[in-house]
PDB file of C-alpha atoms and ligand atoms in Angstrom:
ATOM      1  CA  UNK A 555     -90.369-284.727  33.061  1.00  0.00           C
ATOM      2  CA  UNK A 556     -88.799-282.015  35.196  1.00  0.00           C
ATOM      3  CA  UNK A 557     -90.813-278.807  35.141  1.00  0.00           C
ATOM      4  CA  UNK A 558     -87.747-276.590  35.210  1.00  0.00           C
ATOM      5  CA  UNK A 559     -89.566-273.349  34.307  1.00  0.00           C
ATOM      6  CA  UNK A 560     -92.148-273.942  37.048  1.00  0.00           C
ATOM      7  CA  UNK A 561     -89.418-274.742  39.585  1.00  0.00           C
ATOM      8  CA  UNK A 562     -87.752-271.454  38.569  1.00  0.00           C
ATOM      9  CA  UNK A 563     -91.016-269.616  39.292  1.00  0.00           C
ATOM     10  CA  UNK A 564     -90.741-267.716  36.005  1.00  0.00           C
ATOM     11  CA  UNK A 565     -93.319-265.025  35.290  1.00  0.00           C
ATOM     12  CA  UNK A 566     -93.923-262.622  32.428  1.00  0.00           C
ATOM     13  CA  UNK A 567     -92.201-259.441  33.558  1.00  0.00           C
ATOM     14  CA  UNK A 568     -92.347-257.319  30.380  1.00  0.00           C
ATOM     15  CA  UNK A 569     -92.675-257.361  26.626  1.00  0.00           C
ATOM     16  CA  UNK A 570     -90.934-255.446  23.855  1.00  0.00           C
ATOM     17  CA  UNK A 571     -92.822-254.734  20.640  1.00  0.00           C
ATOM     18  CA  UNK A 572     -91.540-253.278  17.404  1.00  0.00           C
ATOM     19  CA  UNK A 573     -93.473-250.520  15.667  1.00  0.00           C
ATOM     20  CA  UNK A 574     -93.194-248.345  12.560  1.00  0.00           C
ATOM     21  CA  UNK A 575     -94.488-245.502  14.761  1.00  0.00           C
ATOM     22  CA  UNK A 576     -92.863-246.267  18.125  1.00  0.00           C
ATOM     23  CA  UNK A 577     -93.629-242.919  19.745  1.00  0.00           C
ATOM     24  CA  UNK A 578     -97.337-243.215  18.950  1.00  0.00           C
ATOM     25  CA  UNK A 579     -97.480-246.774  20.241  1.00  0.00           C
ATOM     26  CA  UNK A 580     -95.528-245.960  23.399  1.00  0.00           C
ATOM     27  CA  UNK A 581     -97.785-242.989  24.142  1.00  0.00           C
ATOM     28  CA  UNK A 582    -100.802-245.268  23.789  1.00  0.00           C
ATOM     29  CA  UNK A 583     -99.420-247.688  26.394  1.00  0.00           C
ATOM     30  CA  UNK A 584     -98.486-244.801  28.672  1.00  0.00           C
ATOM     31  CA  UNK A 585    -101.939-243.195  28.480  1.00  0.00           C
ATOM     32  CA  UNK A 586    -104.309-246.092  27.946  1.00  0.00           C
ATOM     33  CA  UNK A 587    -102.454-248.792  29.910  1.00  0.00           C
ATOM     34  CA  UNK A 588    -101.663-246.252  32.623  1.00  0.00           C
ATOM     35  CA  UNK A 589     -97.853-246.209  32.637  1.00  0.00           C
ATOM     36  CA  UNK A 590     -95.040-243.674  32.823  1.00  0.00           C
ATOM     37  CA  UNK A 591     -93.099-243.044  29.618  1.00  0.00           C
ATOM     38  CA  UNK A 592     -89.386-242.447  29.058  1.00  0.00           C
ATOM     39  CA  UNK A 593     -87.384-242.302  25.846  1.00  0.00           C
ATOM     40  CA  UNK A 594     -83.932-243.876  25.788  1.00  0.00           C
ATOM     41  CA  UNK A 595     -80.793-243.210  23.763  1.00  0.00           C
ATOM     42  CA  UNK A 596     -81.052-246.560  21.967  1.00  0.00           C
ATOM     43  CA  UNK A 597     -84.317-245.394  20.378  1.00  0.00           C
ATOM     44  CA  UNK A 598     -86.453-247.469  22.723  1.00  0.00           C
ATOM     45  CA  UNK A 599     -89.441-246.117  24.607  1.00  0.00           C
ATOM     46  CA  UNK A 600     -90.105-247.615  28.006  1.00  0.00           C
ATOM     47  CA  UNK A 601     -93.567-247.646  29.543  1.00  0.00           C
ATOM     48  CA  UNK A 602     -93.604-248.523  33.234  1.00  0.00           C
ATOM     49  CA  UNK A 603     -96.593-248.903  35.516  1.00  0.00           C
ATOM     50  CA  UNK A 604     -97.245-250.815  38.709  1.00  0.00           C
ATOM     51  CA  UNK A 605     -95.915-254.340  37.935  1.00  0.00           C
ATOM     52  CA  UNK A 606     -96.323-253.828  34.182  1.00  0.00           C
ATOM     53  CA  UNK A 607     -93.829-252.734  31.579  1.00  0.00           C
ATOM     54  CA  UNK A 608     -93.838-252.404  27.788  1.00  0.00           C
ATOM     55  CA  UNK A 609     -90.833-251.496  25.663  1.00  0.00           C
ATOM     56  CA  UNK A 610     -91.413-250.130  22.165  1.00  0.00           C
ATOM     57  CA  UNK A 611     -88.593-250.155  19.622  1.00  0.00           C
ATOM     58  CA  UNK A 612     -88.501-248.988  15.993  1.00  0.00           C
ATOM     59  CA  UNK A 613     -89.225-251.766  13.520  1.00  0.00           C
ATOM     60  CA  UNK A 614     -92.101-253.655  11.973  1.00  0.00           C
ATOM     61  CA  UNK A 615     -95.680-253.295  13.152  1.00  0.00           C
ATOM     62  CA  UNK A 616     -97.172-256.197  15.086  1.00  0.00           C
ATOM     63  CA  UNK A 617     -93.830-257.850  15.719  1.00  0.00           C
ATOM     64  CA  UNK A 618     -92.609-258.830  19.175  1.00  0.00           C
ATOM     65  CA  UNK A 619     -88.961-257.880  19.692  1.00  0.00           C
ATOM     66  CA  UNK A 620     -88.657-260.078  22.787  1.00  0.00           C
ATOM     67  CA  UNK A 621     -90.390-261.244  25.928  1.00  0.00           C
ATOM     68  CA  UNK A 622     -88.776-260.913  29.365  1.00  0.00           C
ATOM     69  CA  UNK A 623     -89.505-263.547  32.017  1.00  0.00           C
ATOM     70  CA  UNK A 624     -88.172-263.078  35.530  1.00  0.00           C
ATOM     71  CA  UNK A 625     -87.257-266.043  37.724  1.00  0.00           C
ATOM     72  CA  UNK A 626     -87.576-266.331  41.512  1.00  0.00           C
ATOM     73  CA  UNK A 627     -83.825-266.460  42.120  1.00  0.00           C
ATOM     74  CA  UNK A 628     -80.428-266.982  40.485  1.00  0.00           C
ATOM     75  CA  UNK A 629     -80.660-270.753  40.995  1.00  0.00           C
ATOM     76  CA  UNK A 630     -83.813-270.753  38.874  1.00  0.00           C
ATOM     77  CA  UNK A 631     -82.120-268.829  36.060  1.00  0.00           C
ATOM     78  CA  UNK A 632     -79.132-271.196  36.210  1.00  0.00           C
ATOM     79  CA  UNK A 633     -81.364-274.285  36.141  1.00  0.00           C
ATOM     80  CA  UNK A 634     -83.290-272.993  33.127  1.00  0.00           C
ATOM     81  CA  UNK A 635     -80.076-272.128  31.341  1.00  0.00           C
ATOM     82  CA  UNK A 636     -78.653-275.595  32.050  1.00  0.00           C
ATOM     83  CA  UNK A 637     -81.886-277.211  30.854  1.00  0.00           C
ATOM     84  CA  UNK A 638     -81.898-275.155  27.627  1.00  0.00           C
ATOM     85  CA  UNK A 639     -78.251-276.054  27.009  1.00  0.00           C
ATOM     86  CA  UNK A 640     -78.884-279.752  27.645  1.00  0.00           C
ATOM     87  CA  UNK A 641     -81.807-279.613  25.198  1.00  0.00           C
ATOM     88  CA  UNK A 642     -79.444-278.309  22.528  1.00  0.00           C
ATOM     89  CA  UNK A 643     -80.824-274.764  22.379  1.00  0.00           C
ATOM     90  CA  UNK A 644     -78.476-271.951  21.427  1.00  0.00           C
ATOM     91  CA  UNK A 645     -77.933-269.635  24.411  1.00  0.00           C
ATOM     92  CA  UNK A 646     -78.158-266.015  23.248  1.00  0.00           C
ATOM     93  CA  UNK A 647     -77.510-262.647  24.860  1.00  0.00           C
ATOM     94  CA  UNK A 648     -80.557-260.990  26.415  1.00  0.00           C
ATOM     95  CA  UNK A 649     -81.329-257.492  25.080  1.00  0.00           C
ATOM     96  CA  UNK A 650     -83.620-256.717  28.030  1.00  0.00           C
ATOM     97  CA  UNK A 651     -82.808-253.716  30.241  1.00  0.00           C
ATOM     98  CA  UNK A 652     -85.055-255.136  32.970  1.00  0.00           C
ATOM     99  CA  UNK A 653     -83.255-258.452  33.587  1.00  0.00           C
ATOM    100  CA  UNK A 654     -79.939-259.139  35.344  1.00  0.00           C
ATOM    101  CA  UNK A 655     -77.874-262.284  34.765  1.00  0.00           C
ATOM    102  CA  UNK A 656     -80.107-263.079  31.840  1.00  0.00           C
ATOM    103  CA  UNK A 657     -79.907-265.268  28.763  1.00  0.00           C
ATOM    104  CA  UNK A 658     -82.210-265.679  25.792  1.00  0.00           C
ATOM    105  CA  UNK A 659     -83.385-268.480  23.523  1.00  0.00           C
ATOM    106  CA  UNK A 660     -85.356-268.508  20.286  1.00  0.00           C
ATOM    107  CA  UNK A 661     -88.482-270.633  20.284  1.00  0.00           C
ATOM    108  CA  UNK A 662     -89.726-272.882  17.480  1.00  0.00           C
ATOM    109  CA  UNK A 663     -91.224-269.888  15.643  1.00  0.00           C
ATOM    110  CA  UNK A 664     -88.218-267.589  16.150  1.00  0.00           C
ATOM    111  CA  UNK A 665     -89.550-265.558  19.100  1.00  0.00           C
ATOM    112  CA  UNK A 666     -86.804-264.298  21.409  1.00  0.00           C
ATOM    113  CA  UNK A 667     -87.526-265.264  25.034  1.00  0.00           C
ATOM    114  CA  UNK A 668     -85.300-263.862  27.807  1.00  0.00           C
ATOM    115  CA  UNK A 669     -84.958-265.286  31.322  1.00  0.00           C
ATOM    116  CA  UNK A 670     -83.213-263.509  34.194  1.00  0.00           C
ATOM    117  CA  UNK A 671     -83.656-261.736  37.503  1.00  0.00           C
ATOM    118  CA  UNK A 672     -85.904-258.692  37.594  1.00  0.00           C
ATOM    119  CA  UNK A 673     -84.063-255.430  38.169  1.00  0.00           C
ATOM    120  CA  UNK A 674     -85.616-253.335  40.962  1.00  0.00           C
ATOM    121  CA  UNK A 675     -88.420-251.083  39.742  1.00  0.00           C
ATOM    122  CA  UNK A 676     -87.124-247.540  39.494  1.00  0.00           C
ATOM    123  CA  UNK A 677     -90.564-246.078  38.868  1.00  0.00           C
ATOM    124  CA  UNK A 678     -92.865-246.181  41.863  1.00  0.00           C
ATOM    125  CA  UNK A 679     -96.372-245.128  40.978  1.00  0.00           C
ATOM    126  CA  UNK A 680     -99.937-245.839  41.873  1.00  0.00           C
ATOM    127  CA  UNK A 681    -102.338-246.927  39.173  1.00  0.00           C
ATOM    128  CA  UNK A 682    -105.061-249.369  38.272  1.00  0.00           C
ATOM    129  CA  UNK A 683    -104.083-252.914  39.218  1.00  0.00           C
ATOM    130  CA  UNK A 684    -102.943-254.999  36.255  1.00  0.00           C
ATOM    131  CA  UNK A 685     -99.548-256.708  36.237  1.00  0.00           C
ATOM    132  CA  UNK A 686     -98.233-258.045  32.932  1.00  0.00           C
ATOM    133  CA  UNK A 687     -99.472-261.631  33.069  1.00  0.00           C
ATOM    134  CA  UNK A 688     -99.475-263.714  29.887  1.00  0.00           C
ATOM    135  CA  UNK A 689     -98.405-263.844  26.283  1.00  0.00           C
ATOM    136  CA  UNK A 690    -100.241-265.786  23.607  1.00  0.00           C
ATOM    137  CA  UNK A 691     -98.784-266.647  20.238  1.00  0.00           C
ATOM    138  CA  UNK A 692    -100.370-267.437  16.900  1.00  0.00           C
ATOM    139  CA  UNK A 693     -98.648-270.351  15.190  1.00  0.00           C
ATOM    140  CA  UNK A 694     -99.009-272.708  12.268  1.00  0.00           C
ATOM    141  CA  UNK A 695     -98.148-275.608  14.573  1.00  0.00           C
ATOM    142  CA  UNK A 696     -99.262-275.772  18.205  1.00  0.00           C
ATOM    143  CA  UNK A 697     -97.730-279.254  18.656  1.00  0.00           C
ATOM    144  CA  UNK A 698     -94.273-277.740  18.069  1.00  0.00           C
ATOM    145  CA  UNK A 699     -95.107-274.977  20.578  1.00  0.00           C
ATOM    146  CA  UNK A 700     -95.800-277.657  23.229  1.00  0.00           C
ATOM    147  CA  UNK A 701     -92.612-279.517  22.305  1.00  0.00           C
ATOM    148  CA  UNK A 702     -90.611-276.346  22.877  1.00  0.00           C
ATOM    149  CA  UNK A 703     -92.108-274.795  26.007  1.00  0.00           C
ATOM    150  CA  UNK A 704     -93.173-277.987  27.786  1.00  0.00           C
ATOM    151  CA  UNK A 705     -90.635-280.393  26.319  1.00  0.00           C
ATOM    152  CA  UNK A 706     -87.498-278.271  26.203  1.00  0.00           C
ATOM    153  CA  UNK A 707     -87.973-275.601  28.903  1.00  0.00           C
ATOM    154  CA  UNK A 708     -90.144-277.442  31.391  1.00  0.00           C
ATOM    155  CA  UNK A 709     -93.257-275.274  31.409  1.00  0.00           C
ATOM    156  CA  UNK A 710     -96.247-277.253  32.744  1.00  0.00           C
ATOM    157  CA  UNK A 711     -99.049-278.030  30.311  1.00  0.00           C
ATOM    158  CA  UNK A 712    -102.212-276.629  31.920  1.00  0.00           C
ATOM    159  CA  UNK A 713    -104.915-277.334  29.317  1.00  0.00           C
ATOM    160  CA  UNK A 714    -105.319-278.110  25.629  1.00  0.00           C
ATOM    161  CA  UNK A 715    -108.076-277.340  23.118  1.00  0.00           C
ATOM    162  CA  UNK A 716    -108.465-280.029  20.455  1.00  0.00           C
ATOM    163  CA  UNK A 717    -109.898-279.827  16.923  1.00  0.00           C
ATOM    164  CA  UNK A 718    -112.265-282.600  15.806  1.00  0.00           C
ATOM    165  CA  UNK A 719    -109.426-284.161  13.810  1.00  0.00           C
ATOM    166  CA  UNK A 720    -107.332-284.475  16.976  1.00  0.00           C
ATOM    167  CA  UNK A 721    -104.871-281.661  16.204  1.00  0.00           C
ATOM    168  CA  UNK A 722    -104.239-278.909  18.726  1.00  0.00           C
ATOM    169  CA  UNK A 723    -106.215-275.663  18.448  1.00  0.00           C
ATOM    170  CA  UNK A 724    -104.729-274.121  21.593  1.00  0.00           C
ATOM    171  CA  UNK A 725    -102.248-275.033  24.302  1.00  0.00           C
ATOM    172  CA  UNK A 726    -101.821-273.258  27.628  1.00  0.00           C
ATOM    173  CA  UNK A 727     -98.508-273.587  29.468  1.00  0.00           C
ATOM    174  CA  UNK A 728     -97.496-272.178  32.838  1.00  0.00           C
ATOM    175  CA  UNK A 729     -94.207-271.446  34.578  1.00  0.00           C
ATOM    176  CA  UNK A 730     -95.683-270.727  38.015  1.00  0.00           C
ATOM    177  CA  UNK A 731     -99.016-271.267  39.810  1.00  0.00           C
ATOM    178  CA  UNK A 732    -101.077-269.175  37.352  1.00  0.00           C
ATOM    179  CA  UNK A 733    -102.977-271.111  34.669  1.00  0.00           C
ATOM    180  CA  UNK A 734    -100.944-269.827  31.747  1.00  0.00           C
ATOM    181  CA  UNK A 735     -97.826-267.756  31.255  1.00  0.00           C
ATOM    182  CA  UNK A 736     -97.425-268.487  27.555  1.00  0.00           C
ATOM    183  CA  UNK A 737    -100.156-269.964  25.370  1.00  0.00           C
ATOM    184  CA  UNK A 738    -100.536-270.597  21.655  1.00  0.00           C
ATOM    185  CA  UNK A 739    -103.403-270.583  19.162  1.00  0.00           C
ATOM    186  CA  UNK A 740    -103.339-272.509  15.894  1.00  0.00           C
ATOM    187  CA  UNK A 741    -103.459-269.900  13.148  1.00  0.00           C
ATOM    188  CA  UNK A 742    -102.628-269.307   9.496  1.00  0.00           C
ATOM    189  CA  UNK A 743     -99.898-266.876  10.605  1.00  0.00           C
ATOM    190  CA  UNK A 744     -96.962-266.762  13.014  1.00  0.00           C
ATOM    191  CA  UNK A 745     -96.665-264.007  15.607  1.00  0.00           C
ATOM    192  CA  UNK A 746     -98.349-262.684  18.726  1.00  0.00           C
ATOM    193  CA  UNK A 747    -102.065-263.291  19.188  1.00  0.00           C
ATOM    194  CA  UNK A 748    -102.386-261.090  22.289  1.00  0.00           C
ATOM    195  CA  UNK A 749    -100.858-260.251  25.646  1.00  0.00           C
ATOM    196  CA  UNK A 750    -102.649-259.804  28.930  1.00  0.00           C
ATOM    197  CA  UNK A 751    -102.739-257.844  32.165  1.00  0.00           C
ATOM    198  CA  UNK A 752    -104.289-259.530  35.213  1.00  0.00           C
ATOM    199  CA  UNK A 753    -106.625-257.163  37.051  1.00  0.00           C
ATOM    200  CA  UNK A 754    -107.351-259.800  39.708  1.00  0.00           C
ATOM    201  CA  UNK A 755    -110.955-258.834  40.401  1.00  0.00           C
ATOM    202  CA  UNK A 756    -114.020-258.194  38.275  1.00  0.00           C
ATOM    203  CA  UNK A 757    -114.512-254.733  39.773  1.00  0.00           C
ATOM    204  CA  UNK A 758    -111.061-253.728  38.551  1.00  0.00           C
ATOM    205  CA  UNK A 759    -112.082-254.632  34.998  1.00  0.00           C
ATOM    206  CA  UNK A 760    -114.819-252.037  35.447  1.00  0.00           C
ATOM    207  CA  UNK A 761    -112.164-249.484  36.417  1.00  0.00           C
ATOM    208  CA  UNK A 762    -110.124-250.365  33.336  1.00  0.00           C
ATOM    209  CA  UNK A 763    -113.211-250.016  31.109  1.00  0.00           C
ATOM    210  CA  UNK A 764    -113.991-246.592  32.583  1.00  0.00           C
ATOM    211  CA  UNK A 765    -110.345-245.619  32.067  1.00  0.00           C
ATOM    212  CA  UNK A 766    -110.464-246.808  28.443  1.00  0.00           C
ATOM    213  CA  UNK A 767    -113.662-244.835  27.890  1.00  0.00           C
ATOM    214  CA  UNK A 768    -111.950-241.674  29.149  1.00  0.00           C
ATOM    215  CA  UNK A 769    -109.378-242.245  26.388  1.00  0.00           C
ATOM    216  CA  UNK A 770    -112.076-243.038  23.822  1.00  0.00           C
ATOM    217  CA  UNK A 771    -110.893-246.631  23.474  1.00  0.00           C
ATOM    218  CA  UNK A 772    -113.743-249.063  22.830  1.00  0.00           C
ATOM    219  CA  UNK A 773    -113.761-252.753  23.739  1.00  0.00           C
ATOM    220  CA  UNK A 774    -113.261-255.038  20.722  1.00  0.00           C
ATOM    221  CA  UNK A 775    -114.360-258.206  22.577  1.00  0.00           C
ATOM    222  CA  UNK A 776    -115.967-259.061  25.864  1.00  0.00           C
ATOM    223  CA  UNK A 777    -116.723-258.954  28.655  1.00  0.00           C
ATOM    224  CA  UNK A 778    -116.714-262.736  28.674  1.00  0.00           C
ATOM    225  CA  UNK A 779    -115.350-265.724  30.524  1.00  0.00           C
ATOM    226  CA  UNK A 780    -112.862-268.161  29.011  1.00  0.00           C
ATOM    227  CA  UNK A 781    -113.273-271.914  29.587  1.00  0.00           C
ATOM    228  CA  UNK A 782    -109.612-272.869  30.100  1.00  0.00           C
ATOM    229  CA  UNK A 783    -108.247-270.650  32.862  1.00  0.00           C
ATOM    230  CA  UNK A 784    -111.809-269.601  33.816  1.00  0.00           C
ATOM    231  CA  UNK A 785    -110.747-265.958  33.526  1.00  0.00           C
ATOM    232  CA  UNK A 786    -113.023-263.020  32.919  1.00  0.00           C
ATOM    233  CA  UNK A 787    -111.819-260.927  30.011  1.00  0.00           C
ATOM    234  CA  UNK A 788    -112.083-257.838  27.898  1.00  0.00           C
ATOM    235  CA  UNK A 789    -110.009-257.018  24.822  1.00  0.00           C
ATOM    236  CA  UNK A 790    -108.920-253.766  23.210  1.00  0.00           C
ATOM    237  CA  UNK A 791    -106.556-253.026  20.311  1.00  0.00           C
ATOM    238  CA  UNK A 792    -103.550-250.719  20.332  1.00  0.00           C
ATOM    239  CA  UNK A 793    -102.895-248.383  17.350  1.00  0.00           C
ATOM    240  CA  UNK A 794    -100.787-251.076  15.621  1.00  0.00           C
ATOM    241  CA  UNK A 795    -103.714-253.512  16.015  1.00  0.00           C
ATOM    242  CA  UNK A 796    -101.947-255.603  18.669  1.00  0.00           C
ATOM    243  CA  UNK A 797    -104.612-257.199  20.865  1.00  0.00           C
ATOM    244  CA  UNK A 798    -104.521-256.400  24.584  1.00  0.00           C
ATOM    245  CA  UNK A 799    -106.462-258.435  27.146  1.00  0.00           C
ATOM    246  CA  UNK A 800    -107.382-257.388  30.655  1.00  0.00           C
ATOM    247  CA  UNK A 801    -108.293-260.473  32.650  1.00  0.00           C
ATOM    248  CA  UNK A 802    -109.480-261.320  36.161  1.00  0.00           C
ATOM    249  CA  UNK A 803    -109.993-264.424  38.277  1.00  0.00           C
ATOM    250  CA  UNK A 804    -107.429-266.434  36.290  1.00  0.00           C
ATOM    251  CA  UNK A 805    -107.250-269.949  37.724  1.00  0.00           C
ATOM    252  CA  UNK A 806    -104.463-270.696  40.173  1.00  0.00           C
ATOM    253  CA  UNK A 807    -103.250-274.265  39.780  1.00  0.00           C
ATOM    254  CA  UNK A 808    -101.749-276.065  42.736  1.00  0.00           C
ATOM    255  CA  UNK A 809    -102.035-279.625  41.567  1.00  0.00           C
ATOM    256  CA  UNK A 810    -104.275-281.100  38.888  1.00  0.00           C
ATOM    257  CA  UNK A 811    -104.003-282.964  35.622  1.00  0.00           C
ATOM    258  CA  UNK A 812    -104.344-280.998  32.403  1.00  0.00           C
ATOM    259  CA  UNK A 813    -107.754-281.034  30.707  1.00  0.00           C
ATOM    260  CA  UNK A 814    -108.589-281.397  27.023  1.00  0.00           C
ATOM    261  CA  UNK A 815    -111.369-279.062  25.827  1.00  0.00           C
ATOM    262  CA  UNK A 816    -113.213-279.309  22.477  1.00  0.00           C
ATOM    263  CA  UNK A 817    -112.644-276.565  19.902  1.00  0.00           C
ATOM    264  CA  UNK A 818    -116.023-274.846  20.258  1.00  0.00           C
ATOM    265  CA  UNK A 819    -117.188-271.225  20.725  1.00  0.00           C
ATOM    266  CA  UNK A 820    -118.267-271.958  24.329  1.00  0.00           C
ATOM    267  CA  UNK A 821    -114.743-273.077  25.166  1.00  0.00           C
ATOM    268  CA  UNK A 822    -113.392-269.684  24.208  1.00  0.00           C
ATOM    269  CA  UNK A 823    -116.242-267.652  25.698  1.00  0.00           C
ATOM    270  CA  UNK A 824    -118.814-269.191  28.027  1.00  0.00           C
ATOM    271  CA  UNK A 825    -120.904-266.003  27.929  1.00  0.00           C
ATOM    272  CA  UNK A 826    -121.254-265.047  24.292  1.00  0.00           C
ATOM    273  CA  UNK A 827    -119.428-264.269  21.079  1.00  0.00           C
ATOM    274  CA  UNK A 828    -116.214-266.182  20.465  1.00  0.00           C
ATOM    275  CA  UNK A 829    -113.372-265.195  18.173  1.00  0.00           C
ATOM    276  CA  UNK A 830    -112.147-268.573  16.977  1.00  0.00           C
ATOM    277  CA  UNK A 831    -108.663-268.530  15.478  1.00  0.00           C
ATOM    278  CA  UNK A 832    -108.952-271.930  13.788  1.00  0.00           C
TER     279      UNK A 832
HETATM  280 FE1  FE2 B1923    -105.387-264.403  27.072  1.00  0.00          FE
END
């Protein structure tokens, strides 16, 4: 199977979340996730930091409006678009202000995923390291998630977590060399489980924790180390109760077969408490 998304070098460039209180949510990302904030005439708030961006639009709490993935070059965008068309997916307009030459598709659970070329960053700022890195969904059916992202778009399957009955608890897919770009947990609901910023190094997680403490934001989970991806992690919640992960040491995959892990607390957190979703 052609790994079209991997060949396109797609990476998670930004996310857009809906909120009933968009100003409050946007101010949280600006302050706590260390980004600049601008309000736009379409009602959207844009938070922009070094290699991380979050758009907040009026709407429902805890609902993703869209995800924006940037490709390495125009050939990559064209190849992904051709692949999506050949797979019978409807090609939609991209609402993202951060992508040029973009298109969008809806995944098996209705999430809008945009692919295009990243527009140049207009905001240059220093800040704690932590590019937008991955997005994880909650879904009633992880098998269908794999069929869509791996089967239809050509993401590589990095690892799977398997229930005792053989059904999928979690699947991790990648569209570049990092262990996962988009993952999915089996759940009793459909939506976003969490999104993540990659701090790179353990010591930078310390800096994030000190920064969170200055804003009176307490960790909800971690520090710990995940099995699949081997990344160190901490989690906090935003005011809408969206889960935010800051990760470090995420595995870089050059060439290996995917691994099946058992659904077990130690798979999710080698160090301590696990939050199992199924
Ligand atoms: Fe994660």
